[in-house]
PDB file of C-alpha atoms and ligand atoms in Angstrom:
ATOM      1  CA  UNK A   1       0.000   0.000   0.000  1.00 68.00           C
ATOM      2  CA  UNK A   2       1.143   3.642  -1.036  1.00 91.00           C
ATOM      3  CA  UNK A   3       2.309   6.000   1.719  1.00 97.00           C
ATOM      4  CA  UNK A   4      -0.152   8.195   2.767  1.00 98.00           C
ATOM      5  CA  UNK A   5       0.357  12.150   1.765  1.00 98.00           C
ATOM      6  CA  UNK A   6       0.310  14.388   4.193  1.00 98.00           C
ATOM      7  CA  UNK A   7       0.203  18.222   3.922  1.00 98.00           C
ATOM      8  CA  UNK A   8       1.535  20.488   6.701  1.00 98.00           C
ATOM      9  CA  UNK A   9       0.371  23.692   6.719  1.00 98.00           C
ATOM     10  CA  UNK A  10       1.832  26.190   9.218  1.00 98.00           C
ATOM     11  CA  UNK A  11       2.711  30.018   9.833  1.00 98.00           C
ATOM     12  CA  UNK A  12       5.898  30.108  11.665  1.00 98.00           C
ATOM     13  CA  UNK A  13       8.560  28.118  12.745  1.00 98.00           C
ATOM     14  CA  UNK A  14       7.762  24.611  12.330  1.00 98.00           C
ATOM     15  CA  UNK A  15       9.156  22.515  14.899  1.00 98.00           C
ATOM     16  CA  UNK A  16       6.066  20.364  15.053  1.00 98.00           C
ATOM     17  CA  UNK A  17       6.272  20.086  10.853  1.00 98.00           C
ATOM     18  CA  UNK A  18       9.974  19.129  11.527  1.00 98.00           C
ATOM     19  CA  UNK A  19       8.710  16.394  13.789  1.00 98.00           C
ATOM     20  CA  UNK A  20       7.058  14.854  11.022  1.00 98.00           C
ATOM     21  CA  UNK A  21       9.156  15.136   8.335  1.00 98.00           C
ATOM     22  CA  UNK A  22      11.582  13.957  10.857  1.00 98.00           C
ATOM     23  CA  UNK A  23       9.272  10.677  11.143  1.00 98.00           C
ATOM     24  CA  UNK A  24       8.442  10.107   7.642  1.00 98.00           C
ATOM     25  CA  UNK A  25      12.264   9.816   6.828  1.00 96.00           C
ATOM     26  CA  UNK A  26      12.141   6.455   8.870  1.00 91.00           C
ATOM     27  CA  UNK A  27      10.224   3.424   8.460  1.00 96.00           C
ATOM     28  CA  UNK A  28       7.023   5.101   8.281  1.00 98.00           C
ATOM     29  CA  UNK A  29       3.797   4.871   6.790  1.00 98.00           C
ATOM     30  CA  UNK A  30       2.742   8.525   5.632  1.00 98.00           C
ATOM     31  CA  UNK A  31       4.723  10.848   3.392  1.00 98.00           C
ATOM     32  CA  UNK A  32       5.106  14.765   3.704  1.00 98.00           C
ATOM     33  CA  UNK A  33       3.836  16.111   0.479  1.00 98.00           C
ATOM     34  CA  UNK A  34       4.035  19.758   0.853  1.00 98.00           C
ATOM     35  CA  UNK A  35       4.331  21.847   3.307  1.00 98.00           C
ATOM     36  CA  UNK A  36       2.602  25.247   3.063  1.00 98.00           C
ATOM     37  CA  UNK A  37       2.460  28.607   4.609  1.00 98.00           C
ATOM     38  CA  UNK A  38       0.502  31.877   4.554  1.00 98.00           C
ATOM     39  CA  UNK A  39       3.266  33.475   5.442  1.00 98.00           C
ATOM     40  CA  UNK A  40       5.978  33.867   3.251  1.00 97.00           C
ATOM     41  CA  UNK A  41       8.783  34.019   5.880  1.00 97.00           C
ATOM     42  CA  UNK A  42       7.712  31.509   8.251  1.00 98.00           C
ATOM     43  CA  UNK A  43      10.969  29.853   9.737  1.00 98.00           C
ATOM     44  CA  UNK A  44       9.724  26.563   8.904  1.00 98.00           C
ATOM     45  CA  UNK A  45       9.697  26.739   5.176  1.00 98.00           C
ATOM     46  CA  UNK A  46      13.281  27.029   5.149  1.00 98.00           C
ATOM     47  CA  UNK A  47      13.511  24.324   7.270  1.00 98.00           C
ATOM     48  CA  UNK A  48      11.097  21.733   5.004  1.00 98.00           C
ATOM     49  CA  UNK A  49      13.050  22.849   1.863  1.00 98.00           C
ATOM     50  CA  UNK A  50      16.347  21.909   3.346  1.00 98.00           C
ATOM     51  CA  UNK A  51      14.980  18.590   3.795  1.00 98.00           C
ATOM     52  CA  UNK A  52      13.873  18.425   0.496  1.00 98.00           C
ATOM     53  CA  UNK A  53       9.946  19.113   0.947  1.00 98.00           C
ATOM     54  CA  UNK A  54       7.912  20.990  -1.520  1.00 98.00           C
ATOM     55  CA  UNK A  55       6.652  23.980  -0.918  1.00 98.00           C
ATOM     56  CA  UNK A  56       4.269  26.747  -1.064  1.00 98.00           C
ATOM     57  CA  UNK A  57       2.729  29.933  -0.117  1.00 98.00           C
ATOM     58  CA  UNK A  58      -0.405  31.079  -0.269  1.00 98.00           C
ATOM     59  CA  UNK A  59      -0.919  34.494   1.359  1.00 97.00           C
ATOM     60  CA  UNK A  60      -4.183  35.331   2.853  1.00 96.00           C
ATOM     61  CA  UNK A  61      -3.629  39.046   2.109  1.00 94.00           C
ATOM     62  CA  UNK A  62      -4.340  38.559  -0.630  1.00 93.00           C
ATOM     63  CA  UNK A  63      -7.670  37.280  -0.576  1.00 96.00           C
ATOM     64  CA  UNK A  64     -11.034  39.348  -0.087  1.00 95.00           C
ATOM     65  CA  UNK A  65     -12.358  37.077   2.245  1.00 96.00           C
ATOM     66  CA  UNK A  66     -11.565  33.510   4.158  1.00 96.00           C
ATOM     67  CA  UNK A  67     -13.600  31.294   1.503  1.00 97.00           C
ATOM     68  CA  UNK A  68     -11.238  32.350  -1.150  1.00 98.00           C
ATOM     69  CA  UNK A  69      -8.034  31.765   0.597  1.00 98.00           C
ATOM     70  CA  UNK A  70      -9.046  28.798   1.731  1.00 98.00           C
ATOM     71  CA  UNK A  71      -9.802  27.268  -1.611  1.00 98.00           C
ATOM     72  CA  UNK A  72      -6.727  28.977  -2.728  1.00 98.00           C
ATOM     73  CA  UNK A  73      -4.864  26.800  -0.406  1.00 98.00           C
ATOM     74  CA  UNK A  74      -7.113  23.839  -1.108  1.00 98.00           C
ATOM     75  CA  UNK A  75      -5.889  23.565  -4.265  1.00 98.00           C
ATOM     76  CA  UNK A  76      -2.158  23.610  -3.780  1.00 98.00           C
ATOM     77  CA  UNK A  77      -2.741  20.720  -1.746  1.00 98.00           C
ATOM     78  CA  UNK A  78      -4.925  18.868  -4.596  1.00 98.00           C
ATOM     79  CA  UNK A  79      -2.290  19.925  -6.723  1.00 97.00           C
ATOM     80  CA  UNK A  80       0.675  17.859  -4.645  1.00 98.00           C
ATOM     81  CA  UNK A  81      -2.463  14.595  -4.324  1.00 98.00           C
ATOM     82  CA  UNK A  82      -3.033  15.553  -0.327  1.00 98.00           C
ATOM     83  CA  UNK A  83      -5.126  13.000   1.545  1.00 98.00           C
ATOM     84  CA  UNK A  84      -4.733  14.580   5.166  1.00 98.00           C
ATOM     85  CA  UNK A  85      -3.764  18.020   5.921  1.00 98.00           C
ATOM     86  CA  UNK A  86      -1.938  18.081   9.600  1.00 98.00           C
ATOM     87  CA  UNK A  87      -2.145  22.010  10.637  1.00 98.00           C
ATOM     88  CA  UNK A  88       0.713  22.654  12.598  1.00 98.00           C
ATOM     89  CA  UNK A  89       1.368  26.490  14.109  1.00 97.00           C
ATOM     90  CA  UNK A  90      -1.074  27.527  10.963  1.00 98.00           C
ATOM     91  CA  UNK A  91      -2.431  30.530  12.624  1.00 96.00           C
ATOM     92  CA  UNK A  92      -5.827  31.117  10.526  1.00 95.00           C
ATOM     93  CA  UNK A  93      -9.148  29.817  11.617  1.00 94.00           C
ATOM     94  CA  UNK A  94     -10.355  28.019   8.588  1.00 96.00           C
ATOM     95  CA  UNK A  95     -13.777  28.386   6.468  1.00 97.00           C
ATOM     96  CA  UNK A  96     -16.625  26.216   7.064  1.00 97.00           C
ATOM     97  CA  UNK A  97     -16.155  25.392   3.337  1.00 98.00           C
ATOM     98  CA  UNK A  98     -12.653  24.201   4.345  1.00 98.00           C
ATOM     99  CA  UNK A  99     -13.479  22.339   7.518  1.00 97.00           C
ATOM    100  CA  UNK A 100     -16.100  20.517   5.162  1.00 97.00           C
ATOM    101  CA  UNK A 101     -13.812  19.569   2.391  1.00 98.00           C
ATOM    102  CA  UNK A 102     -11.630  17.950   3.846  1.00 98.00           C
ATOM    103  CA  UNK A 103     -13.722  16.359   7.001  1.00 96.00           C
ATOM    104  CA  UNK A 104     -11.909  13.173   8.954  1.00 96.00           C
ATOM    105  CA  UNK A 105      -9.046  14.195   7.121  1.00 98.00           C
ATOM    106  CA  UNK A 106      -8.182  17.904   8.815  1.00 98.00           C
ATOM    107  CA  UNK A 107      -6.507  17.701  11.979  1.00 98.00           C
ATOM    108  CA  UNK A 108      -4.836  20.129  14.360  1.00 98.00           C
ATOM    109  CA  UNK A 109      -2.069  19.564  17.389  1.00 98.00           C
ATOM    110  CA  UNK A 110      -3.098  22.620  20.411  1.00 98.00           C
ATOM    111  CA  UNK A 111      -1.046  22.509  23.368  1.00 98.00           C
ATOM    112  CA  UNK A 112      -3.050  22.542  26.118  1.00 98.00           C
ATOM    113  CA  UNK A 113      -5.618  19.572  27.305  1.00 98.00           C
ATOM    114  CA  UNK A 114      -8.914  20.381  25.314  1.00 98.00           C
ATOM    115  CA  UNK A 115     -11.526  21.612  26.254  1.00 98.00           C
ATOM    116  CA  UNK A 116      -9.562  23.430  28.758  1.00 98.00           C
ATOM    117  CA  UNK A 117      -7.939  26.328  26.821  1.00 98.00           C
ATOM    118  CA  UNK A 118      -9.147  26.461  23.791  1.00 97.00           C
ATOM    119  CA  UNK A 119      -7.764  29.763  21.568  1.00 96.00           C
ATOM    120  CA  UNK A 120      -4.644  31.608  22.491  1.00 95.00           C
ATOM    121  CA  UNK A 121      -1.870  32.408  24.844  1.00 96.00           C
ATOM    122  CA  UNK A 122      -3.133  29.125  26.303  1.00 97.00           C
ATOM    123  CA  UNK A 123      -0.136  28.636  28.167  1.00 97.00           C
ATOM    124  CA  UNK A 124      -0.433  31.097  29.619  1.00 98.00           C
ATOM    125  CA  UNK A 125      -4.232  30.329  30.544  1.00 97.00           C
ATOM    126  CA  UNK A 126      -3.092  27.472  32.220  1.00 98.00           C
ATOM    127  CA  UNK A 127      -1.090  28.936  34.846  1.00 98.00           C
ATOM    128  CA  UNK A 128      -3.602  31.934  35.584  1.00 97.00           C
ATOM    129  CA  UNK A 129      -5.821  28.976  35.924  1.00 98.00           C
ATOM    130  CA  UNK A 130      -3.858  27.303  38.790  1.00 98.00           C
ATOM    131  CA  UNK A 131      -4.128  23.849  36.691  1.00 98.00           C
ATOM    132  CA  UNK A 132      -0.923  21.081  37.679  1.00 98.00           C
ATOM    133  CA  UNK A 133      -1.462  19.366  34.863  1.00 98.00           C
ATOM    134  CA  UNK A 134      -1.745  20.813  31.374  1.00 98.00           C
ATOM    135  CA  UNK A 135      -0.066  19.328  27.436  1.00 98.00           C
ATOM    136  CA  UNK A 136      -1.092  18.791  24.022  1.00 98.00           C
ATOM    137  CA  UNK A 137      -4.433  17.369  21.651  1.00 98.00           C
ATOM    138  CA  UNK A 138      -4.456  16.319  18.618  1.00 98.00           C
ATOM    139  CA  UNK A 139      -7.851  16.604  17.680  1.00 98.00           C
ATOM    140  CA  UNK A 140     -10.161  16.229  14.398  1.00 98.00           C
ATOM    141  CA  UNK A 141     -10.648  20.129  13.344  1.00 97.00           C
ATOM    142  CA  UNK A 142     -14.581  21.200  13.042  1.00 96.00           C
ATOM    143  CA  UNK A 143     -16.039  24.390  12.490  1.00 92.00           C
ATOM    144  CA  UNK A 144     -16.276  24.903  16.032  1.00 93.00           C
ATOM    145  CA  UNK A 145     -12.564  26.599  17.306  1.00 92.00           C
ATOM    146  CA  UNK A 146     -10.487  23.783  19.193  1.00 93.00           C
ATOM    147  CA  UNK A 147     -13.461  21.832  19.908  1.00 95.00           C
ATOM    148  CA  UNK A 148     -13.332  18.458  17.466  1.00 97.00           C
ATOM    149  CA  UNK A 149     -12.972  14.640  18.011  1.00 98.00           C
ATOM    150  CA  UNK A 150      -9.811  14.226  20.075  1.00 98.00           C
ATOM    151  CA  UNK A 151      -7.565  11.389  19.119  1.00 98.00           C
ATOM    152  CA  UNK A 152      -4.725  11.703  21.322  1.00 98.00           C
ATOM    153  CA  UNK A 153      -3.026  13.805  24.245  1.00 98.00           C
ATOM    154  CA  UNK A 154      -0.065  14.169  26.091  1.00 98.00           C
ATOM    155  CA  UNK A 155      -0.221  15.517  29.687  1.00 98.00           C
ATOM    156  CA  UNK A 156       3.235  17.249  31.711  1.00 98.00           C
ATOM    157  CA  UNK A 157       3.138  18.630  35.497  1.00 98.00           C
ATOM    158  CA  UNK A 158       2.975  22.574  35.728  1.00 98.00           C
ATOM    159  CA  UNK A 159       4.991  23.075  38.075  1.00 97.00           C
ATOM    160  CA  UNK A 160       5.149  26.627  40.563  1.00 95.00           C
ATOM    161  CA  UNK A 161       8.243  28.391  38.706  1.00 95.00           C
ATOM    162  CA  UNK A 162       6.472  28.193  35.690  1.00 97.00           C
ATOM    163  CA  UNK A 163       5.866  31.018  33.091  1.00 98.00           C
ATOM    164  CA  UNK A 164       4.467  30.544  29.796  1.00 98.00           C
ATOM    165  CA  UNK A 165       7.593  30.071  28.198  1.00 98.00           C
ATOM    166  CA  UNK A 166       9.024  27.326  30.275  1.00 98.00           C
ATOM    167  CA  UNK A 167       5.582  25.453  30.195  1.00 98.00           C
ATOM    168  CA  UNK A 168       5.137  26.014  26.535  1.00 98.00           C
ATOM    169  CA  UNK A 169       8.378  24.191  25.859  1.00 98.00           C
ATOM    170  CA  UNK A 170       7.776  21.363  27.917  1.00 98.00           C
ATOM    171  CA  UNK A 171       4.240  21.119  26.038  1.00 98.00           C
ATOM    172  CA  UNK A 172       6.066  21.351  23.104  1.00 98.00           C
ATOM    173  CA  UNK A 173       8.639  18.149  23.758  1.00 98.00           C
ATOM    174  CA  UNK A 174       5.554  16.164  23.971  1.00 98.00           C
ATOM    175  CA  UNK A 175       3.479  17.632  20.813  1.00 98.00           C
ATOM    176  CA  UNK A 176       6.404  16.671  19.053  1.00 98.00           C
ATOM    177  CA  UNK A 177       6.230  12.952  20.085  1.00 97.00           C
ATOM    178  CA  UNK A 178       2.394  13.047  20.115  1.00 98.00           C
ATOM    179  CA  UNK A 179       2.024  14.347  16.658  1.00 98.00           C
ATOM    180  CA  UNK A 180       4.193  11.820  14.567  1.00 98.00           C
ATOM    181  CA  UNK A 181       2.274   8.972  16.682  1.00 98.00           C
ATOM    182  CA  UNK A 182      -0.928  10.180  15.780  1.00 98.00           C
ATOM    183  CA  UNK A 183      -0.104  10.654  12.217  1.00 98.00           C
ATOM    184  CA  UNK A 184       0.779   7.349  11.931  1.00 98.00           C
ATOM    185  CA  UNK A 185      -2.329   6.122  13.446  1.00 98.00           C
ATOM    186  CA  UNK A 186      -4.048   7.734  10.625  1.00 98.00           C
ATOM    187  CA  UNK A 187      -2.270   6.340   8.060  1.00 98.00           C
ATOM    188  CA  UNK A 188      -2.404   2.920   9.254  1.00 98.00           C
ATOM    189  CA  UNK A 189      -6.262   3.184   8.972  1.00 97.00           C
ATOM    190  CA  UNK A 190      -6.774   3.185  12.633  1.00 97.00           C
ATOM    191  CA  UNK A 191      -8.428   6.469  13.310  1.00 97.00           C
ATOM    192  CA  UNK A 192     -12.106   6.671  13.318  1.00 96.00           C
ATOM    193  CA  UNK A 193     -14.713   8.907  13.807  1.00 95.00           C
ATOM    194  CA  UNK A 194     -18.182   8.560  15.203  1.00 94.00           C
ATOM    195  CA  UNK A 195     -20.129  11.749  16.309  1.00 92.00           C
ATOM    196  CA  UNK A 196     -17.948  13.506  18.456  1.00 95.00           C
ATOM    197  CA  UNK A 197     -15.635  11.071  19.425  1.00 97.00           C
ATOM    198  CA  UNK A 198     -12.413   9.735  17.753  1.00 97.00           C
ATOM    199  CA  UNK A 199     -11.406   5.974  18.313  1.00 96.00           C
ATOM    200  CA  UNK A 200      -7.896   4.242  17.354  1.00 96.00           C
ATOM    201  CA  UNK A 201      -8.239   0.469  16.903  1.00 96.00           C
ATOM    202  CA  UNK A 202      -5.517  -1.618  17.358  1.00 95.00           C
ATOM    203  CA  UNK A 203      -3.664  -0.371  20.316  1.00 93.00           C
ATOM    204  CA  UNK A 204      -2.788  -1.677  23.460  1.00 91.00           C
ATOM    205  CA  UNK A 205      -5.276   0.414  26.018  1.00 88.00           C
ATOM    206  CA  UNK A 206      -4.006   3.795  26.582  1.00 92.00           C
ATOM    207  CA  UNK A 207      -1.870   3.539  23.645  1.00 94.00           C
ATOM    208  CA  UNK A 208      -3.296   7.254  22.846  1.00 95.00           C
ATOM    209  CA  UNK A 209      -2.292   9.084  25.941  1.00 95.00           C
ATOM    210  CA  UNK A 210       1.084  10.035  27.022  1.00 93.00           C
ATOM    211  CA  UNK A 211       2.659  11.496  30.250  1.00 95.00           C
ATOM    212  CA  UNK A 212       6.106  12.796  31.104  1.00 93.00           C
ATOM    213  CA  UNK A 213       6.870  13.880  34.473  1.00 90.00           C
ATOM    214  CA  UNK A 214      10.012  15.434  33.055  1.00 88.00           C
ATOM    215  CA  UNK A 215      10.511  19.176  34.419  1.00 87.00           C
TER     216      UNK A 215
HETATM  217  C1  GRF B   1       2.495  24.657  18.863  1.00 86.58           C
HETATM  218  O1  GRF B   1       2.529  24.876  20.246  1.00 86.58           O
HETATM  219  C2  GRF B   1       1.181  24.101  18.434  1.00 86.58           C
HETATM  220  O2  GRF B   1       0.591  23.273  19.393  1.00 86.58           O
HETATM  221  C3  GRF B   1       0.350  25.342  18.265  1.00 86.58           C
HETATM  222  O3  GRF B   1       1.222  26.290  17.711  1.00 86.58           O
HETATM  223  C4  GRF B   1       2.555  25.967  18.086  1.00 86.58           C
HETATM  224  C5  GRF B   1       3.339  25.818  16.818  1.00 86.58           C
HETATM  225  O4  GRF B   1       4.698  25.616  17.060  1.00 86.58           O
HETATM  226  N1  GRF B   1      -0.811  25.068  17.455  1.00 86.58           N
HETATM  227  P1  GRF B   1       5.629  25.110  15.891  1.00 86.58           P
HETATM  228  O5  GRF B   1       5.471  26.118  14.744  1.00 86.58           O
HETATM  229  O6  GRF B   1       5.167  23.742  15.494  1.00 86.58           O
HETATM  230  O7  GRF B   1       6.999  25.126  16.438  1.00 86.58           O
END
């Protein structure tokens, strides 16, 4: 069976795209197809053409209006054959036409445990909220902000010296295992969908949550 093709689409610097193309060099069962960005100096672009990953930018400025940048971008991944776009830092909120074009096969990494701090600065969120425990989703993405079918999360301590920075990149050691896992998981097949839950089939029990105590 082929290798799934996955597009990445992101805004900035990419270290969760460089986590998968970092995967799919190994034995793996997806493929990065493209990797593309509304902005055309996001750090990560570099970083996927070093490794040899195609491309592109679509800006949204130039666009009257979210429909049309979305199909704009829609079509770049057609172009490269995309079966599962993996939004990764891609900081627009997509159009319901999007979100409906490419159901079960759109999903998002957020780091923070969903539904708890959904949106922004949701690092820092978590420590205005007291919380001890906060991490990552990867989640189907709906029309409804940070709010679909989760498939997998990985939870870290907050601990008291915390600021947003130092939580964020402990969140952010974990997204980057959670993500590739999840991705395969996909393209194995094993990732379904019914209502507004996600199952994986296959796995030994509590194969789809992670925890690191690390500090
Ligand atoms: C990550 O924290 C991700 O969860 C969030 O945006 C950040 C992107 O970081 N959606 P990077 O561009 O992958 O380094």
């Amino acid at each position: 069976m082929g290798k799934l093709k996955v597009g990445i689409l992101i805004s900035g610097r990419g270290s969760n795209m460089a986590a998968l193309i970092d995967a799919a060099t190994a034995d793996y069962p997806a493929e990065i197809a493209c990797v593309l960005s509304n902005v055309a100096d996001a750090a990560g672009l570099a970083v996927a053409r070093a490794a040899g990953i195609a491309t592109a930018v679509v800006s949204h400025k130039a666009f009257a209006d979210r429909e049309s940048f979305d199909r704009a971008v829609s079509g770049e991944l057609e172009k490269r054959g995309v079966e599962l776009v993996a939004l990764a830092g891609f900081m627009r909120i997509q159009s319901a036409w999007f979100v409906e074009r490419w159901q079960g096969r759109l999903v998002n990494i957020h780091p923070s445990l969903l539904p708890a701090f959904p949106g922004l600065r949701v690092q820092q969120q978590a420590i205005d909220a007291g919380v001890r425990i906060s991490g990552c989703t990867v989640h189907f993405v709906t029309a409804e902000l940070d709010a679909g079918p989760i498939i997998a999360q990985a939870a870290v301590p907050v601990l008291a010296g915390d600021n947003a920075e130092t939580l964020a990149a402990r969140i952010l050691r974990q997204e980057h295992r959670l993500y590739p896992q999840v991705v395969r998981w996909l393209a194995e097949g094993r990732v379904s969908v019914a209502g507004s839950h996600a199952h994986v089939t296959g796995l030994p029990e509590g194969a789809t949550v992670l925890f690191s105590a690390e500090p």
